Short mmCIF file of C-alpha atoms and ligand atoms in Angstrom, two decimals:
data_model
loop_
_atom_site.label_atom_id
_atom_site.label_comp_id
_atom_site.label_asym_id
_atom_site.label_seq_id
_atom_site.Cartn_x
_atom_site.Cartn_y
_atom_site.Cartn_z
CA MET A 1 0.01 -0.05 -0.07
CA ARG A 2 1.21 3.15 -0.90
CA VAL A 3 0.52 6.57 1.53
CA ASP A 4 1.19 10.34 0.52
CA VAL A 5 0.91 12.87 3.13
CA ILE A 6 0.56 16.59 2.38
CA THR A 7 1.69 18.69 5.46
CA VAL A 8 3.26 21.88 6.64
CA VAL A 9 5.25 19.97 9.04
CA PRO A 10 7.05 17.13 7.59
CA GLY A 11 9.68 16.94 10.23
CA MET A 12 7.11 15.34 12.33
CA TYR A 13 7.11 12.12 10.67
CA PRO A 14 10.75 10.11 10.39
CA GLU A 15 11.02 9.15 13.84
CA VAL A 16 7.48 7.64 13.79
CA LEU A 17 7.71 6.16 10.57
CA GLY A 18 11.42 4.70 11.06
CA THR A 19 10.52 2.78 14.33
CA SER A 20 8.98 -0.64 15.32
CA ILE A 21 6.19 -2.12 13.36
CA LEU A 22 5.76 0.79 10.91
CA GLY A 23 9.41 1.13 10.32
CA ARG A 24 9.73 -2.73 9.67
CA ALA A 25 6.61 -2.23 7.52
CA ILE A 26 8.27 0.32 5.44
CA ALA A 27 11.34 -1.44 5.21
CA THR A 28 10.13 -4.32 3.94
CA GLY A 29 7.88 -2.63 1.43
CA ALA A 30 4.62 -3.88 2.78
CA LEU A 31 3.99 -0.18 3.33
CA ASP A 32 5.39 2.85 1.01
CA VAL A 33 4.91 6.36 2.49
CA SER A 34 5.68 9.73 0.94
CA VAL A 35 5.59 12.87 3.12
CA HIS A 36 5.33 16.01 0.96
CA ASP A 37 5.94 19.60 2.48
CA LEU A 38 2.78 21.84 1.21
CA ARG A 39 5.52 24.72 1.37
CA ASP A 40 7.02 23.30 -1.89
CA TRP A 41 3.65 24.34 -3.67
CA THR A 42 3.64 27.89 -2.61
CA ASP A 43 4.56 30.55 -4.64
CA ASP A 44 6.01 33.57 -2.25
CA ARG A 45 8.95 34.32 -0.59
CA HIS A 46 7.84 33.61 2.65
CA ARG A 47 6.01 29.76 1.39
CA THR A 48 2.80 31.08 2.93
CA THR A 49 0.20 28.22 3.64
CA ASP A 50 -2.19 30.48 5.54
CA ASP A 51 -4.14 33.51 5.76
CA TYR A 52 -6.60 35.71 7.26
CA PRO A 53 -9.90 34.50 7.90
CA PHE A 54 -12.95 36.38 5.62
CA GLY A 55 -15.32 38.09 7.89
CA GLY A 56 -12.66 38.29 10.82
CA GLY A 57 -12.25 36.09 13.65
CA PRO A 58 -8.95 34.39 15.51
CA GLY A 59 -6.44 32.36 13.78
CA MET A 60 -5.37 31.69 10.38
CA VAL A 61 -6.94 29.57 7.59
CA MET A 62 -4.90 27.37 5.22
CA LYS A 63 -4.94 28.78 1.74
CA PRO A 64 -6.59 26.88 -0.94
CA GLU A 65 -4.12 27.58 -3.93
CA PRO A 66 -0.70 25.41 -2.63
CA VAL A 67 -3.12 22.64 -1.24
CA PHE A 68 -4.63 22.39 -4.89
CA ARG A 69 -1.42 22.41 -6.46
CA ALA A 70 -0.11 19.97 -3.80
CA VAL A 71 -2.96 17.39 -4.60
CA GLY A 72 -2.80 17.77 -8.22
CA SER A 73 0.94 17.11 -8.60
CA VAL A 74 1.31 14.25 -5.62
CA ARG A 75 -1.88 12.48 -7.23
CA ASP A 76 0.39 11.91 -10.38
CA MET A 77 3.15 10.83 -8.53
CA HIS A 78 2.24 7.45 -8.69
CA PRO A 79 -0.40 5.21 -11.29
CA ALA A 80 -2.83 4.14 -8.78
CA ARG A 81 -5.59 6.89 -8.25
CA PRO A 82 -5.32 7.69 -4.42
CA ARG A 83 -8.44 7.75 -2.13
CA VAL A 84 -8.15 11.48 -1.21
CA VAL A 85 -8.60 11.83 2.73
CA LEU A 86 -8.50 15.17 4.68
CA VAL A 87 -7.95 14.82 8.45
CA CYS A 88 -10.55 16.97 10.19
CA PRO A 89 -12.12 16.89 13.79
CA GLN A 90 -15.72 17.72 11.59
CA GLY A 91 -15.17 13.91 9.77
CA ARG A 92 -16.53 10.42 9.87
CA PRO A 93 -15.12 8.84 13.09
CA LEU A 94 -12.29 6.63 12.69
CA ASP A 95 -13.05 3.09 13.70
CA GLN A 96 -11.83 -0.39 13.18
CA GLY A 97 -14.29 -0.69 10.41
CA LEU A 98 -13.36 2.23 8.57
CA VAL A 99 -9.62 1.29 9.19
CA ARG A 100 -10.39 -1.87 7.46
CA GLU A 101 -11.82 -0.18 4.76
CA LEU A 102 -9.20 2.27 4.12
CA ALA A 103 -6.43 -0.87 4.69
CA THR A 104 -8.08 -2.29 1.54
CA GLU A 105 -6.79 1.05 -0.79
CA GLU A 106 -4.11 0.77 -3.09
CA ARG A 107 -3.09 4.26 -2.16
CA LEU A 108 -4.21 6.70 0.51
CA LEU A 109 -3.45 10.55 0.10
CA LEU A 110 -3.77 12.33 3.80
CA ILE A 111 -4.13 16.07 3.64
CA CYS A 112 -3.30 17.48 7.11
CA GLY A 113 -4.73 20.63 8.44
CA ARG A 114 -2.89 23.32 10.86
CA TYR A 115 -3.60 27.06 12.20
CA GLU A 116 -7.78 27.04 12.51
CA GLY A 117 -8.35 24.57 9.60
CA PHE A 118 -9.15 24.54 5.94
CA ASP A 119 -10.50 27.09 3.65
CA GLU A 120 -13.77 25.39 2.96
CA ARG A 121 -13.29 24.64 -0.71
CA ILE A 122 -10.38 22.59 0.03
CA ARG A 123 -13.02 19.90 1.01
CA THR A 124 -14.06 19.62 -2.71
CA LEU A 125 -10.58 17.76 -3.22
CA ALA A 126 -11.65 15.05 -0.91
CA ASP A 127 -13.23 11.38 -1.15
CA ASP A 128 -13.34 11.57 2.59
CA GLU A 129 -12.95 13.50 5.82
CA ILE A 130 -12.01 11.65 8.78
CA SER A 131 -11.79 12.57 12.55
CA ILE A 132 -9.61 10.48 15.17
CA GLY A 133 -12.10 11.80 17.90
CA ASP A 134 -14.34 14.48 19.37
CA TYR A 135 -11.40 16.71 20.37
CA VAL A 136 -9.30 19.39 18.61
CA LEU A 137 -5.61 18.68 17.80
CA THR A 138 -3.14 21.45 17.03
CA GLY A 139 -2.60 19.77 13.28
CA GLY A 140 -3.66 16.80 11.52
CA ASP A 141 -0.43 15.25 11.51
CA LEU A 142 -1.04 13.06 14.56
CA ALA A 143 -4.23 11.95 13.28
CA ALA A 144 -2.60 10.99 9.57
CA LEU A 145 -0.02 8.88 11.61
CA VAL A 146 -2.83 7.18 13.78
CA VAL A 147 -4.52 6.30 10.27
CA ILE A 148 -1.26 5.35 8.88
CA ASP A 149 -0.30 3.13 11.80
CA ALA A 150 -3.81 1.57 11.94
CA VAL A 151 -4.06 0.87 8.38
CA ALA A 152 -0.17 -0.70 8.47
CA ARG A 153 -0.96 -3.34 10.88
CA LEU A 154 -3.63 -4.63 8.35
CA GLN A 155 -1.07 -4.99 5.61
CA PRO A 156 -0.35 -8.74 4.78
CA GLY A 157 3.09 -9.52 6.59
CA VAL A 158 3.04 -6.68 8.90
CA LEU A 159 2.12 -8.20 12.25
CA GLY A 160 4.11 -11.15 13.32
CA HIS A 161 1.23 -13.54 13.76
CA GLU A 162 -1.37 -13.28 11.62
CA ASP A 163 -3.97 -13.91 13.69
CA SER A 164 -2.83 -10.82 15.98
CA ALA A 165 -5.22 -8.93 13.80
CA HIS A 166 -8.17 -10.94 14.24
CA ASP A 167 -8.38 -11.90 17.63
CA GLU A 168 -8.03 -8.10 18.88
CA SER A 169 -10.47 -5.47 20.23
CA PHE A 170 -13.15 -4.92 17.79
CA SER A 171 -12.51 -7.50 15.23
CA GLU A 172 -16.04 -9.02 15.70
CA GLY A 173 -17.29 -6.05 17.27
CA LEU A 174 -16.29 -6.71 20.79
CA LEU A 175 -13.36 -5.94 22.72
CA GLU A 176 -10.59 -8.16 23.12
CA TYR A 177 -10.56 -10.92 26.17
CA PRO A 178 -8.19 -10.20 29.21
CA GLN A 179 -4.36 -11.14 28.34
CA TYR A 180 -1.80 -12.55 30.88
CA THR A 181 1.95 -13.66 30.25
CA ARG A 182 4.38 -14.85 33.08
CA PRO A 183 4.66 -15.35 35.85
CA ALA A 184 1.65 -17.02 36.85
CA GLU A 185 1.46 -15.53 40.17
CA PHE A 186 2.53 -11.68 40.68
CA ASN A 187 1.86 -9.67 44.06
CA GLY A 188 -0.63 -11.77 44.92
CA MET A 189 -2.69 -12.02 41.51
CA GLY A 190 -3.30 -15.13 39.84
CA VAL A 191 -3.89 -16.25 36.23
CA PRO A 192 -7.46 -17.70 35.48
CA GLU A 193 -6.76 -21.35 35.71
CA VAL A 194 -8.27 -22.50 32.25
CA LEU A 195 -5.52 -20.33 30.66
CA LEU A 196 -2.91 -22.81 32.46
CA SER A 197 -4.80 -25.86 31.58
CA GLY A 198 -3.63 -26.36 27.87
CA ASP A 199 -7.15 -26.84 26.90
CA HIS A 200 -7.54 -25.21 23.74
CA ALA A 201 -11.04 -25.38 23.28
CA ARG A 202 -11.98 -24.50 26.65
CA ILE A 203 -9.90 -21.66 26.41
CA ALA A 204 -11.25 -20.43 23.19
CA ARG A 205 -14.67 -20.46 24.82
CA TRP A 206 -13.36 -18.79 28.07
CA ARG A 207 -12.17 -15.90 25.84
CA ARG A 208 -15.00 -15.53 23.87
CA ALA A 209 -17.44 -15.41 27.01
CA ALA A 210 -14.99 -12.86 28.74
CA ALA A 211 -14.88 -10.89 25.47
CA VAL A 212 -18.50 -10.67 25.57
CA GLU A 213 -18.70 -9.85 29.35
CA ARG A 214 -15.99 -6.98 28.90
CA THR A 215 -17.88 -5.58 25.87
CA ALA A 216 -21.04 -5.46 27.76
CA ILE A 217 -19.60 -3.72 30.50
CA ARG A 218 -17.10 -1.39 29.03
CA ARG A 219 -18.74 -0.46 25.85
CA PRO A 220 -22.23 -1.67 26.04
CA ASP A 221 -22.82 0.52 22.68
CA LEU A 222 -21.21 -2.19 20.72
CA ILE A 223 -23.28 -4.75 21.75
CA GLU A 224 -26.02 -4.55 19.33
CA SER A 225 -24.26 -4.38 16.28
CA ALA A 226 -21.79 -7.24 17.26
CA ASP A 227 -21.23 -10.71 15.95
CA LEU A 228 -22.80 -12.57 18.67
CA ASP A 229 -25.15 -15.68 18.72
CA GLU A 230 -28.71 -15.73 20.76
CA ASP A 231 -27.12 -16.78 24.29
CA GLU A 232 -24.33 -14.36 23.93
CA ARG A 233 -26.61 -11.52 23.03
CA ALA A 234 -29.05 -12.76 25.60
CA HIS A 235 -26.17 -12.74 28.58
CA ALA A 236 -24.83 -9.48 27.51
CA ARG A 237 -28.20 -7.79 27.54
CA THR A 238 -28.50 -9.23 31.24
CA ILE A 239 -25.36 -7.89 32.39
CA ILE A 240 -25.97 -4.41 30.63
CA GLU A 241 -29.58 -4.30 32.32
CA GLU A 242 -27.92 -5.05 35.83
CA ARG A 243 -25.41 -2.73 35.40
CA LYS A 244 -28.07 -0.03 34.45
CA ARG A 245 -30.33 -1.13 37.62
CA THR A 246 -27.25 -0.73 39.92
CA GLN A 247 -26.55 2.54 38.86
CA ASP A 248 -29.97 3.69 38.90
CA ASP A 249 -30.06 2.44 42.66
N1 LIG B 1 -11.17 25.31 13.55
C1 LIG B 1 -11.17 23.51 13.41
C2 LIG B 1 -12.37 23.08 13.91
O1 LIG B 1 -13.20 23.53 14.77
O2 LIG B 1 -13.04 22.14 13.04
C3 LIG B 1 -9.96 23.24 13.93
C4 LIG B 1 -8.83 23.03 13.51
S1 LIG B 1 -7.80 22.51 14.12
C5 LIG B 1 -6.90 23.52 15.20
C6 LIG B 1 -6.06 22.07 12.88
C7 LIG B 1 -6.18 20.91 12.24
O3 LIG B 1 -5.75 19.77 13.02
C8 LIG B 1 -7.48 20.59 11.30
O4 LIG B 1 -7.75 21.09 10.06
C9 LIG B 1 -7.41 18.78 11.05
O5 LIG B 1 -6.59 18.53 9.83
C10 LIG B 1 -6.27 18.74 12.46
N2 LIG B 1 -7.55 17.78 13.33
C11 LIG B 1 -7.55 18.52 14.95
N3 LIG B 1 -8.36 17.73 15.61
C12 LIG B 1 -8.75 16.66 14.75
C13 LIG B 1 -9.22 15.38 14.78
N4 LIG B 1 -9.89 15.29 15.78
N5 LIG B 1 -9.18 14.42 13.89
C14 LIG B 1 -8.68 14.69 12.70
N6 LIG B 1 -7.82 15.89 12.51
C15 LIG B 1 -7.82 16.69 13.66
#
């Protein structure tokens, strides 16, 4: 997968993209990331990318001309047509379903905002606007890195163990079951006996039930759309109702 990023702060990327799993994904060619400095598409001595908002108000707004020029020229740098994504707090909230969808694209082009955001006309360049949560960052670069990190780990060969991405949180609309490693006894806290039993069928049943319970407790909003059988759904609903009753009391 190829990802292009257009940003005014390209210096934020090398450390993150060169480290750990992302670094390996790029080194092995599973992921190809090109970071482009928006200032290369400015046409004034100061390499200006922002200007005052019409109508007044605080802060500066990203000028449309450099962004239009940058998107036009970055798009042509590779034969695959990119899905153009504007990272923006007003966009579609990023979740694992959307990550899975983005991860199947051959190419993404991420446009990062700064200052008080984009001139509205810049939005016409985007196929999607994506938010990483209901809070406001100083710029889109951390959001772009979140998108890159999340899609990278779904590329074939990126995770050491191919099942890692199947079992984890949100894979079937559920949070992941509790995990333990050695030692089996730590500070007076043990490990559920079933996990030490070596009985893989029992372990799988325990993990599934624990994932359903954990999701019902921590994220009841996920239960209705989770992939559950009838018994699991009934059990989850009971947990949710009991918790509501105790909270109301
Ligand atoms: N004034 C804008 C608003 O209220 O929507 C916020 C601008 S923010 C300070 C600057 C840039 O950071 C945005 O253009 C966007 O690219 C990025 N950004 C901030 N919060 C974000 C979020 N939650 N998700 C994705 N991008 C975000």
